[in-house]
Coordinates of C-alpha atoms (C1' of nucleotides) in Angstrom, one line a residue:
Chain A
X1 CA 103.1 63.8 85.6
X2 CA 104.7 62.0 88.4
X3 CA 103.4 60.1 91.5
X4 CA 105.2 59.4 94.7
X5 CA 104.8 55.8 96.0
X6 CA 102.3 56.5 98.3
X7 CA 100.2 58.4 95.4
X8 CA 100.4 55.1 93.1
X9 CA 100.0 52.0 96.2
X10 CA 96.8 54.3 96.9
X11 CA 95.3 54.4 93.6
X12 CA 96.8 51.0 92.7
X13 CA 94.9 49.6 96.0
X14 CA 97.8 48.4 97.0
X15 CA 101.1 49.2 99.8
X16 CA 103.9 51.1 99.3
X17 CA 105.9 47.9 100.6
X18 CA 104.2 46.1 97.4
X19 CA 105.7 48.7 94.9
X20 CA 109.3 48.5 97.1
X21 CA 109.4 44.5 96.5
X22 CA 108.3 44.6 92.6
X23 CA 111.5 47.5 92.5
X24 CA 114.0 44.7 94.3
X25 CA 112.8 41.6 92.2
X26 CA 113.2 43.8 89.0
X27 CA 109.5 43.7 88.3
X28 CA 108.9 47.2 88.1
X29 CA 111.6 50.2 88.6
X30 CA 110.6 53.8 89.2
X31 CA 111.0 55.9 86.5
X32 CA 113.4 58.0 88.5
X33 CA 114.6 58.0 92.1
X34 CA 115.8 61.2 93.4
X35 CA 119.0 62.1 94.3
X36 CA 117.6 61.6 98.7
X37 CA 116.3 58.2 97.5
X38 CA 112.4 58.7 96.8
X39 CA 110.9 56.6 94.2
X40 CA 108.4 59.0 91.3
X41 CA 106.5 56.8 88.6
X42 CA 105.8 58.2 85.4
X43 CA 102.6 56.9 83.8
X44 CA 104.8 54.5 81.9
X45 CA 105.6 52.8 84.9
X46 CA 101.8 53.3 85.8
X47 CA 100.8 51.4 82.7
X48 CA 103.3 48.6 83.5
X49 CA 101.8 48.2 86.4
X50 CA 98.5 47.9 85.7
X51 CA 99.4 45.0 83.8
X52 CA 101.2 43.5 86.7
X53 CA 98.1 43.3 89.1
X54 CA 96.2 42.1 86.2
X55 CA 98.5 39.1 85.6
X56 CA 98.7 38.6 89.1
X57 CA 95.1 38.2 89.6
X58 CA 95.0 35.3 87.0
X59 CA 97.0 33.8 89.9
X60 CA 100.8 34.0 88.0
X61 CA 103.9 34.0 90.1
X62 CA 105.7 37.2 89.9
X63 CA 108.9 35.8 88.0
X64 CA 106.1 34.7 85.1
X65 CA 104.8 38.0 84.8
X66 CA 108.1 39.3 84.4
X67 CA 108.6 36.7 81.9
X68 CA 106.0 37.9 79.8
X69 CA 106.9 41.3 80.4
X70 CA 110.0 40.4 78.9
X71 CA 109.5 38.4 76.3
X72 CA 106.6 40.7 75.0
X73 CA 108.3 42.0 72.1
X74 CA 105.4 42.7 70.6
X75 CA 102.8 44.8 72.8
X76 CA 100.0 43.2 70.7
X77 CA 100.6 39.6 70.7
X78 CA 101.0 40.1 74.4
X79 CA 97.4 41.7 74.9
X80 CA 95.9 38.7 72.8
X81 CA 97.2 36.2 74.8
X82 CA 95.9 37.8 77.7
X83 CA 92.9 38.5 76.0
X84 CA 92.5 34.4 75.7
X85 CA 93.7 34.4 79.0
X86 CA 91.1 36.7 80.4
X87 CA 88.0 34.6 78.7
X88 CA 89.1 31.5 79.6
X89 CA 88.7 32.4 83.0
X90 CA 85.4 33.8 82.3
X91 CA 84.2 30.4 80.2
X92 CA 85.4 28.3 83.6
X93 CA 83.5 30.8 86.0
X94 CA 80.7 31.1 83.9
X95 CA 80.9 26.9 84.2
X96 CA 81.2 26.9 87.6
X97 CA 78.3 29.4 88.5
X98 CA 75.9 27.1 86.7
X99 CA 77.1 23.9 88.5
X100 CA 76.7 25.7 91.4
X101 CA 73.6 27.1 90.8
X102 CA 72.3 23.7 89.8
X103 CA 73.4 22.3 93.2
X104 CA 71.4 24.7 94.7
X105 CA 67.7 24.2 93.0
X106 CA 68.6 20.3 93.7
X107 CA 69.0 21.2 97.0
X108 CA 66.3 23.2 97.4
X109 CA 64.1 20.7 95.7
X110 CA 65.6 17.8 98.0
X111 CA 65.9 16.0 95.7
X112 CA 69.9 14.3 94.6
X113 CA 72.3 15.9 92.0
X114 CA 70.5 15.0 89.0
X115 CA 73.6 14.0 87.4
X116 CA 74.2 11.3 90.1
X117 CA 71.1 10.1 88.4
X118 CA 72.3 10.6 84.5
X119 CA 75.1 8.9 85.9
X120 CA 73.1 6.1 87.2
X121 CA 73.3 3.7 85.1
X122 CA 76.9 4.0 85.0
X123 CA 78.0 5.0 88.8
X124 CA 79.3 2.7 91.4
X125 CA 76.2 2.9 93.4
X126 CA 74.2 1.2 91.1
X127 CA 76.8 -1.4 90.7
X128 CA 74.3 -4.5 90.7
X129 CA 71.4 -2.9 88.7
X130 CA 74.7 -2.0 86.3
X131 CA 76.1 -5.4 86.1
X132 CA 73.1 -7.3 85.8
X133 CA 71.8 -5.4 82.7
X134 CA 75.1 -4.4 80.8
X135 CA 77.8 -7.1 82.4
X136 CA 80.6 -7.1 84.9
X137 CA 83.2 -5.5 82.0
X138 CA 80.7 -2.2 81.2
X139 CA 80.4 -1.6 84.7
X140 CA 84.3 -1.8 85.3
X141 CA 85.6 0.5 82.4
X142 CA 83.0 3.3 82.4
X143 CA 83.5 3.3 86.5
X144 CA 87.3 3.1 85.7
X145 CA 87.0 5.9 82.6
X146 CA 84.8 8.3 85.5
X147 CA 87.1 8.0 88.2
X148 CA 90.4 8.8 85.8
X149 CA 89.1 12.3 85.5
X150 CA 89.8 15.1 87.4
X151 CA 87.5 17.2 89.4
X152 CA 87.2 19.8 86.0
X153 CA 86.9 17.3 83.6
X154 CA 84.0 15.8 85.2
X155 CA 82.3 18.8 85.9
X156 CA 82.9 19.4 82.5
X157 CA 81.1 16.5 81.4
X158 CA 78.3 17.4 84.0
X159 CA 77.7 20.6 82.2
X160 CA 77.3 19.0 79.0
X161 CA 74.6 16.7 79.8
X162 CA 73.2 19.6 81.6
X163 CA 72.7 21.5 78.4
X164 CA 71.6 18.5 77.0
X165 CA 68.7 18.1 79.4
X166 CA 68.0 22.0 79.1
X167 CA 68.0 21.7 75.6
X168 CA 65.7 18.7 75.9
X169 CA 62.9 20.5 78.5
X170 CA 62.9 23.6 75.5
X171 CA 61.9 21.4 73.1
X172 CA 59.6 19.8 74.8
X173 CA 57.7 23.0 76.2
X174 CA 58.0 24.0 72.2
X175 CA 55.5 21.3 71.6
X176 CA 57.1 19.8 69.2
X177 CA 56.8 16.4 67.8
X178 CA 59.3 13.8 68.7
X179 CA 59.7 12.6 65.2
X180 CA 60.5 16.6 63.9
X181 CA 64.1 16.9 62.5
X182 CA 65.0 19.1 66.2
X183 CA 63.9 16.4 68.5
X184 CA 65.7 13.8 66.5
X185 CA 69.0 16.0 66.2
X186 CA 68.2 16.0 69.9
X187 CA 68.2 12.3 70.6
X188 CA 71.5 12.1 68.1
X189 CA 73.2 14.6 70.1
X190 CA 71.8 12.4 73.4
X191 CA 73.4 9.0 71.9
X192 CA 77.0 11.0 70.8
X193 CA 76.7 12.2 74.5
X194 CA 76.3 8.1 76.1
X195 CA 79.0 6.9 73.5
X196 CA 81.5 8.8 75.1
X197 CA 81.4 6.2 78.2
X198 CA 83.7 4.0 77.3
X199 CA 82.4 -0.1 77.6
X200 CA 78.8 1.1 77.0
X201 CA 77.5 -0.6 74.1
X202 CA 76.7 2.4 72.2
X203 CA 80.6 3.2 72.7
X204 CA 81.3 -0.2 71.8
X205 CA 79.6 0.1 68.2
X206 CA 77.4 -3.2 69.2
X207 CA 74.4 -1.4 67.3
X208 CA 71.8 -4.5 68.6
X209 CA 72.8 -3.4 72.3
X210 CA 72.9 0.1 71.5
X211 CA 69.5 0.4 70.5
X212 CA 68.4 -1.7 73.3
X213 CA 69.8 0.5 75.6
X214 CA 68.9 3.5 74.0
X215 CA 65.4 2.3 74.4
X216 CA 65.5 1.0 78.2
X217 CA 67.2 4.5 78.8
X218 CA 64.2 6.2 77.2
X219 CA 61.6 4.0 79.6
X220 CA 63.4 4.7 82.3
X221 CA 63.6 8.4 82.1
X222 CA 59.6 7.7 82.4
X223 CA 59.6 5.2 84.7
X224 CA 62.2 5.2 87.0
X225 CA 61.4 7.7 90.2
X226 CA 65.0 8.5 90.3
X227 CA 64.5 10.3 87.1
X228 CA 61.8 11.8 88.1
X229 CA 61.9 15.9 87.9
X230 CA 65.0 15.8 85.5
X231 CA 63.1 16.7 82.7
X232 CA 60.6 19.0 84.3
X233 CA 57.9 16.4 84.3
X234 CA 56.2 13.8 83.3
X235 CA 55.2 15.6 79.8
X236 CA 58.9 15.9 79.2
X237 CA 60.2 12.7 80.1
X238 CA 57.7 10.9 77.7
X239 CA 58.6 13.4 75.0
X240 CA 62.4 12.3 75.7
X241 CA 61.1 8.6 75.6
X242 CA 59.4 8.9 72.5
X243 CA 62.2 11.2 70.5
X244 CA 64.8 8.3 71.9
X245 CA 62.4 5.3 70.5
X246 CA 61.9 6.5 67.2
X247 CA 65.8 7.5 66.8
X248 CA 67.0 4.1 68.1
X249 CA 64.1 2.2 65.5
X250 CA 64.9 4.4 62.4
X251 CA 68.5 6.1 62.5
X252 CA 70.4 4.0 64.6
Chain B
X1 CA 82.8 5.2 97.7
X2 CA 86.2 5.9 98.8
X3 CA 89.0 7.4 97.8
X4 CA 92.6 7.3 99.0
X5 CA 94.8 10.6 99.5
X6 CA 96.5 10.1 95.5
X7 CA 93.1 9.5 94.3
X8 CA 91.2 12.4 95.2
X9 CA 94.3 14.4 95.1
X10 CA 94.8 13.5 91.4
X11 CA 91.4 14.1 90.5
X12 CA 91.0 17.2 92.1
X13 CA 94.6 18.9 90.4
X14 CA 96.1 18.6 93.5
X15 CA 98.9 17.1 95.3
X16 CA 98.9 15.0 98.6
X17 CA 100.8 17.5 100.3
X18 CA 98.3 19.7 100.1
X19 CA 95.6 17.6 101.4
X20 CA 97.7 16.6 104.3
X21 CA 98.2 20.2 105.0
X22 CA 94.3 20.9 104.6
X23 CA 94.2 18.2 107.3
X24 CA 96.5 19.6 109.7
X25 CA 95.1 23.3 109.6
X26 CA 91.7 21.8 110.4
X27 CA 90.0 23.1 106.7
X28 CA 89.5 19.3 105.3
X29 CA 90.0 16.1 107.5
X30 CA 89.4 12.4 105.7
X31 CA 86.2 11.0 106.4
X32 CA 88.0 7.9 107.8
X33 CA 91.2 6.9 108.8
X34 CA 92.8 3.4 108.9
X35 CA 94.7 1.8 111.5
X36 CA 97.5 2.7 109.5
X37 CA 97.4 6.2 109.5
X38 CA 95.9 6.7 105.8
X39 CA 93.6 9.0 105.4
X40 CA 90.6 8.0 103.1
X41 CA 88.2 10.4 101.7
X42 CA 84.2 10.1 101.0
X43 CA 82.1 12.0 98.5
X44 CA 81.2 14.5 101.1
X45 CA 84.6 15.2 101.8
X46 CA 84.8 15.7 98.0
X47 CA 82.3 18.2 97.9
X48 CA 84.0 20.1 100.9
X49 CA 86.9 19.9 98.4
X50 CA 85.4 21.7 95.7
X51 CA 83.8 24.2 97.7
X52 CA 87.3 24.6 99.1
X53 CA 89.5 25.2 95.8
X54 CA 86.4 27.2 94.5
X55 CA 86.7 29.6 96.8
X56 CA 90.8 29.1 96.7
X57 CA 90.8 30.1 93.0
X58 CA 89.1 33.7 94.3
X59 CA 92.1 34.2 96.1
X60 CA 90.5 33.8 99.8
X61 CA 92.8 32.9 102.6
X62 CA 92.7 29.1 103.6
X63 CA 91.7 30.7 107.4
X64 CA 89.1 32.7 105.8
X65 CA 87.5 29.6 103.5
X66 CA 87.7 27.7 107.2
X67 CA 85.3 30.9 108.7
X68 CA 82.9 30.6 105.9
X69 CA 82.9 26.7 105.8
X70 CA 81.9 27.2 109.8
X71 CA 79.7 30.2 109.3
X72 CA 77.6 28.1 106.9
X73 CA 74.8 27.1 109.3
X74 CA 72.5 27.0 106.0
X75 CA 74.3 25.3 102.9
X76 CA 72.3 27.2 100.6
X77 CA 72.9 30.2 102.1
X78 CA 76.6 29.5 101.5
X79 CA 75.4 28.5 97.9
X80 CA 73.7 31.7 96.9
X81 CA 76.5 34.0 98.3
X82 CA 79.0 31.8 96.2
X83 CA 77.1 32.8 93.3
X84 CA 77.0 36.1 93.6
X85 CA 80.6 36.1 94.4
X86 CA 81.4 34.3 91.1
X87 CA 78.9 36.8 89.4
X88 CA 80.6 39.9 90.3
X89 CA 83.7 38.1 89.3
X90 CA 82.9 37.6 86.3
X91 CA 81.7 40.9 85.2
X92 CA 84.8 41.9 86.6
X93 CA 86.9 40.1 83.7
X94 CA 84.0 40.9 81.4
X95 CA 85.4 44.5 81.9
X96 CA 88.7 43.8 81.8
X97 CA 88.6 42.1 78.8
X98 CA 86.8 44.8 77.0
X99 CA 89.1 47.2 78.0
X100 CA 91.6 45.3 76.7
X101 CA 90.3 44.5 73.4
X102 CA 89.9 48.4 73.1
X103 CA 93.5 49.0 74.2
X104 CA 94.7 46.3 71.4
X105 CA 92.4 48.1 68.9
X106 CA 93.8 51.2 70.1
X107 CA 97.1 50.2 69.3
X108 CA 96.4 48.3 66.5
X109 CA 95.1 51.2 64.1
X110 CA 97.7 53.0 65.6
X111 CA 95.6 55.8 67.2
X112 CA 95.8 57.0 70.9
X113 CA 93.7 54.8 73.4
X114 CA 90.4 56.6 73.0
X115 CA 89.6 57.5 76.6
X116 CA 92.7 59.9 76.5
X117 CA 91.5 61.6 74.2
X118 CA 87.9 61.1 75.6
X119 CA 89.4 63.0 78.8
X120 CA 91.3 65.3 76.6
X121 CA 89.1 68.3 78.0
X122 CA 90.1 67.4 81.1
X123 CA 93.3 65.8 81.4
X124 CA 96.3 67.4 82.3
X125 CA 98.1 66.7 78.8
X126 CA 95.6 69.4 77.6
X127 CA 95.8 71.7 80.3
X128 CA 96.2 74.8 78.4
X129 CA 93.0 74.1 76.5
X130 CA 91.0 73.8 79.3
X131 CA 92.2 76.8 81.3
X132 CA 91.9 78.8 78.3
X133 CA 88.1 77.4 77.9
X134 CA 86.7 76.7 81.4
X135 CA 89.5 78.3 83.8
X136 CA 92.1 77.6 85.9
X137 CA 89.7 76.3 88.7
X138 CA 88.0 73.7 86.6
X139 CA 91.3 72.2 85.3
X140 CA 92.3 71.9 89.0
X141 CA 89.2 70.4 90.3
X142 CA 88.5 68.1 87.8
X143 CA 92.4 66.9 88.0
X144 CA 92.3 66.2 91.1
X145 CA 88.8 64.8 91.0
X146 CA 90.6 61.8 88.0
X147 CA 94.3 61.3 90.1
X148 CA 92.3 60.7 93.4
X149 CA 90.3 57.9 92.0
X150 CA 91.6 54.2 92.0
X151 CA 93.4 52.5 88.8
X152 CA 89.9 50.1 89.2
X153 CA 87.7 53.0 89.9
X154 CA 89.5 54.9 86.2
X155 CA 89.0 51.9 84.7
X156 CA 85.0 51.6 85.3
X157 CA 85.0 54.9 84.9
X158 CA 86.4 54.0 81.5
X159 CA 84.4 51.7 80.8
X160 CA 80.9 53.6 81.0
X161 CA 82.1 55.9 79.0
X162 CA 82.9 53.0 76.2
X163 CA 79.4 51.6 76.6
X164 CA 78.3 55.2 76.0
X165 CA 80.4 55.5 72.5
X166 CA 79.4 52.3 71.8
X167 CA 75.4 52.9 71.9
X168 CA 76.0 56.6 70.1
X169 CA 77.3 54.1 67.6
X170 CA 74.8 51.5 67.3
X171 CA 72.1 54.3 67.6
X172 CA 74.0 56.4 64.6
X173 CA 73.8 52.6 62.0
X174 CA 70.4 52.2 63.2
X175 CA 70.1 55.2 61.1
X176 CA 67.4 57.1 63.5
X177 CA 67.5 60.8 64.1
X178 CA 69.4 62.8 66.3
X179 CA 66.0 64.5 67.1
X180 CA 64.4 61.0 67.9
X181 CA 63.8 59.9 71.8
X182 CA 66.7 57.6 71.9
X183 CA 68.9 59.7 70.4
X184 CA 68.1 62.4 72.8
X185 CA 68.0 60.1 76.1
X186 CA 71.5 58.9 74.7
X187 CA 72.5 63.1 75.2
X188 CA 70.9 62.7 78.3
X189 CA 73.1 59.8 79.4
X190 CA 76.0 61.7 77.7
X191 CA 75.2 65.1 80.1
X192 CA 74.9 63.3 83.1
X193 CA 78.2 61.4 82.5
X194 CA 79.8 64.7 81.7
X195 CA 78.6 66.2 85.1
X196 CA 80.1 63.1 87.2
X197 CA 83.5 65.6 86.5
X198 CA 83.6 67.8 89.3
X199 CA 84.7 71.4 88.3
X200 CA 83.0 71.1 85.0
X201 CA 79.9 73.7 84.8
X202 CA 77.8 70.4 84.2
X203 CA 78.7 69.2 87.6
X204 CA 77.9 72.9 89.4
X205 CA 74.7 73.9 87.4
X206 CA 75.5 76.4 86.1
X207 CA 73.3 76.2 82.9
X208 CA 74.5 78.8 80.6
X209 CA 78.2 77.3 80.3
X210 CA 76.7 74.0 80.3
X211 CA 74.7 74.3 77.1
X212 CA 78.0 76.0 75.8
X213 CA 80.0 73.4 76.6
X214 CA 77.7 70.3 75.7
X215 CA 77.9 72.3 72.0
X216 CA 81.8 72.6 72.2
X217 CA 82.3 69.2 73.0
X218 CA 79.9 68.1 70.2
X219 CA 82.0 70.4 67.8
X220 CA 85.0 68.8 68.8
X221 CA 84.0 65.3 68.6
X222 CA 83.1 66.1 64.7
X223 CA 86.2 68.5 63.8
X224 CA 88.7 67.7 66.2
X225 CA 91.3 65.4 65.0
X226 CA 92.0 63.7 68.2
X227 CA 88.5 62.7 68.1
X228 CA 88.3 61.2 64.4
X229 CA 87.1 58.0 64.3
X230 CA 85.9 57.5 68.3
X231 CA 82.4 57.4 67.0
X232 CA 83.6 55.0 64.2
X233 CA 83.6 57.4 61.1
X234 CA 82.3 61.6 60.3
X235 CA 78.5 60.0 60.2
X236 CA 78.7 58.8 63.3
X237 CA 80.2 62.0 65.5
X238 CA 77.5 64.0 62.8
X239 CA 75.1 62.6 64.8
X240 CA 76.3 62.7 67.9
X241 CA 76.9 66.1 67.6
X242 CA 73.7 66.7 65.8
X243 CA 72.0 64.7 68.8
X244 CA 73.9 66.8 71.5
X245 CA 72.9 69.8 70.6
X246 CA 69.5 69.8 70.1
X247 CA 69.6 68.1 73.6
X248 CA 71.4 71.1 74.8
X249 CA 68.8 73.8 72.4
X250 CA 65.4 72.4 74.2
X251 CA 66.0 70.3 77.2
X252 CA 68.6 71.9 79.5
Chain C
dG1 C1' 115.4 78.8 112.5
dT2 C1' 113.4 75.2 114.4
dT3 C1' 109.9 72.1 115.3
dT4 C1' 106.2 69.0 114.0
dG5 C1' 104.3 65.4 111.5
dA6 C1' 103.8 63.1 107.4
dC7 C1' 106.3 60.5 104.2
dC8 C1' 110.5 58.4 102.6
dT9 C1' 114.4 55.0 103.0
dT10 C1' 116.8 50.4 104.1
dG11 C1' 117.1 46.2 106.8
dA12 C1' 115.2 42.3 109.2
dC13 C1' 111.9 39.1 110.9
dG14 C1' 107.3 36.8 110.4
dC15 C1' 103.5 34.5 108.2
dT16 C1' 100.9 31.8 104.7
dG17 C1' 100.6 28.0 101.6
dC18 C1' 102.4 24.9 100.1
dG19 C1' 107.1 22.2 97.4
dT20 C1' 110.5 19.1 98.5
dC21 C1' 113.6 16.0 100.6
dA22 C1' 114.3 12.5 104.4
dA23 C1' 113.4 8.5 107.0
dC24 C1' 110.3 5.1 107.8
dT25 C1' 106.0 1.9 107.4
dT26 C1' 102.4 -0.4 104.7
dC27 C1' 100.1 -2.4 100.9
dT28 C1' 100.2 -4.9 96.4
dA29 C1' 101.9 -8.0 93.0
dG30 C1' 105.0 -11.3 91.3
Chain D
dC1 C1' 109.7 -13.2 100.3
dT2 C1' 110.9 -9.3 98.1
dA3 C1' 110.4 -5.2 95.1
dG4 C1' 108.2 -1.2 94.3
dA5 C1' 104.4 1.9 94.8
dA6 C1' 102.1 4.6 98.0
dG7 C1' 101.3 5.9 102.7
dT8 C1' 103.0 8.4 107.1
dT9 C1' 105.3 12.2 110.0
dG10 C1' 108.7 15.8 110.5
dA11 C1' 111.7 19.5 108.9
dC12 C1' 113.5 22.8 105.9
dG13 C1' 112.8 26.1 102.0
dC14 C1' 110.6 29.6 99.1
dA15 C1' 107.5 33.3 97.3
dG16 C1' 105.1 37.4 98.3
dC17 C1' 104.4 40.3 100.9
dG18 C1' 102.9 42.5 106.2
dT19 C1' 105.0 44.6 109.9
dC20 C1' 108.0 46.7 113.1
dA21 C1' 112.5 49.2 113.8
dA22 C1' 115.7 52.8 113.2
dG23 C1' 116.4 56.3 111.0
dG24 C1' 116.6 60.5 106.8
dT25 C1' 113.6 64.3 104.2
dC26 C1' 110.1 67.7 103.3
dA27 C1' 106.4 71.3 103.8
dA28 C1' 104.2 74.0 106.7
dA29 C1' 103.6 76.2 111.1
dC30 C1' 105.3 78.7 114.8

DNA sequence: GTTTGACCTTGACGCTGCGTCAACTTCTAG
DNA sequence: CTAGAAGTTGACGCAGCGTCAAGGTCAAAC
């Protein structure tokens, strides 16, 4: 079976001009060219490309797909890297949907980014409320440490106290006690989460501070409006409260 | 907060340039600039940003992200659209990297990619075959029907029929019978994706050849070589066949 | 046999989305 | 006061095609 240009651009959803340029850059040759010119492709070449627009939807140059091409001795290790390739980009999209779709029920709800808030204690817009209870030096390197990531990065880091909180609200709905083993893995995972900010206390290893904070993090969740809604309301605030109390008295 | 063109340009994966040309094509202007002529950007601006490399990363013109930006009287209108563009997205590579998988699979055990021989009724490899069964007519039409349809439009094609091997399979371990009402809704599903071929007797009622055909196919998937192993091992394409015919005895 | 219209070819120029100097100014730190 | 890092505005370049232009080729109709 052959195809003319025309035949493969149209199925391909692209132009004949497209299959004309990947011919002159050496990206993909007809498999024969008649003796007035014409270009036929052979599913071969049908195959190839294939491969070629998927590359080139991930956004690669076209000298890097032929790279690949190339280099692909092997077939298979070529269809696993894509493979990785391929669910990377879902893992980012899939990231990105629920960021945005958080953004949206925090719009809807008028109320901030809750992660502004999470990030309260910690963002430049609480600078004085920061510096008063923590010092000048905590204030400086976890605003420094924020800033000197990139856009993914924090987002990143967003997402993961997201699933912190969501993991948080389950629980509580589940009725579970704040001393059980789950709401104390919980309130572990919570303090791993906080040490990661650099010139925090609990970063710092300064356990008096740490629990202090810990516990003034808890009564705020309950206390502070600015927290208010995070985690779903007032029923799971105070169960956050209570599960961050008892792990900062007996496991930190 | 503020950030300067480096800054935000560093945080975002970016590079000034690009931000100065964002600024000069009207999609992104600073939120404030100096005396000096340096542009300083604001969170909002930020936000604009991400939106802006979001829908980048889709592969939208910067011209068409400008449109939308404008068009978006109601941010979460913009929002929810956004979503569902990432959605589709990402069922998109969801596909693709099942169809990969199966090609690497495919290749691995050293068989021929499934859906070949899936088609094998109906492909032009086996043209013989199929005049010789269903005439010279059906061969044409359904040829035509598969070379007029997009490399995207083969591929989900492709990839129904996979999901529909894969839950012959899953209902053949489950160990239920081919009489059961799963088993026989699965023959249902199978029929009606066997009468999306145009030129087939499925697809043009005629009922006699249909049933004979539904049988055939289920013979072949059990004693056909090209078929061994599609339905994982002989138990599996047993039951299918099992499952297809009594379909074809008492329901059509 | 010729004509018509669809499809093929090779240039060649244009556009987008930046990368990359160049030439110069401004801010920051010692 | 001076070095160096970072800012500015041009201006040119490059990839990946879109889009004519100026023709050859083919299949079918007349």
């Amino acid at each position: 079976m052959e195809w003319t240009i025309q035949e493969l651009a149209a199925r391909a959803g692209i132009t004949s001009r497209t299959l004309r340029h990947y011919d002159r850059v050496g990206l993909l040759a007809p498999s024969r060219v008649g003796p007035n010119g014409y270009r036929y492709y052979d599913p071969t070449a049908v195959a190839r490309l294939q491969r070629i627009l998927l590359m080139r939807r991930l956004g690669m140059g076209l000298s890097a797909i032929a790279e690949v091409l190339a280099d692909e001795v092997d077939t298979c290790d070529g269809l696993r890297a894509h493979i990785g390739e391929l669910e990377e980009e879902r893992d980012r999209i899939e990231r990105q949907i629920r960021s945005v779709r958080h953004t949206l029920e925090a719009l809807r709800s008028g109320a901030e980014p809750r992660m502004d808030v999470m990030l309260a204690g910690f963002n430049d817009r609480y600078k004085d409320e920061v510096v008063s209870r923590w010092g000048e030096r905590a204030f400086q390197v976890s605003n420094d440490w924020w800033h000197g990531k990139t856009l993914d990065q924090q987002q990143a880091w967003k997402q993961a106290a997201e699933d912190l909180v969501a993991a948080w609200v389950t629980a509580a709905k589940a009725e579970v006690s704040p001393t059980s083993e789950h709401a104390q893995s919980l309130a572990a995972r919570h303090v791993r989460w906080l040490s990661q900010i650099p010139g925090t206390p609990t970063a710092e290893g300064d356990r008096e501070r740490s629990i202090e904070m810990v516990k003034c993090l808890g009564d705020m969740y309950v206390d502070d409006p600015r927290f208010a809604g995070m985690y779903d309301d007032a029923a799971g605030a105070t169960f956050v409260r209570d599960a961050l109390h008892v792990y900062a008295r007996t496991r930190m």
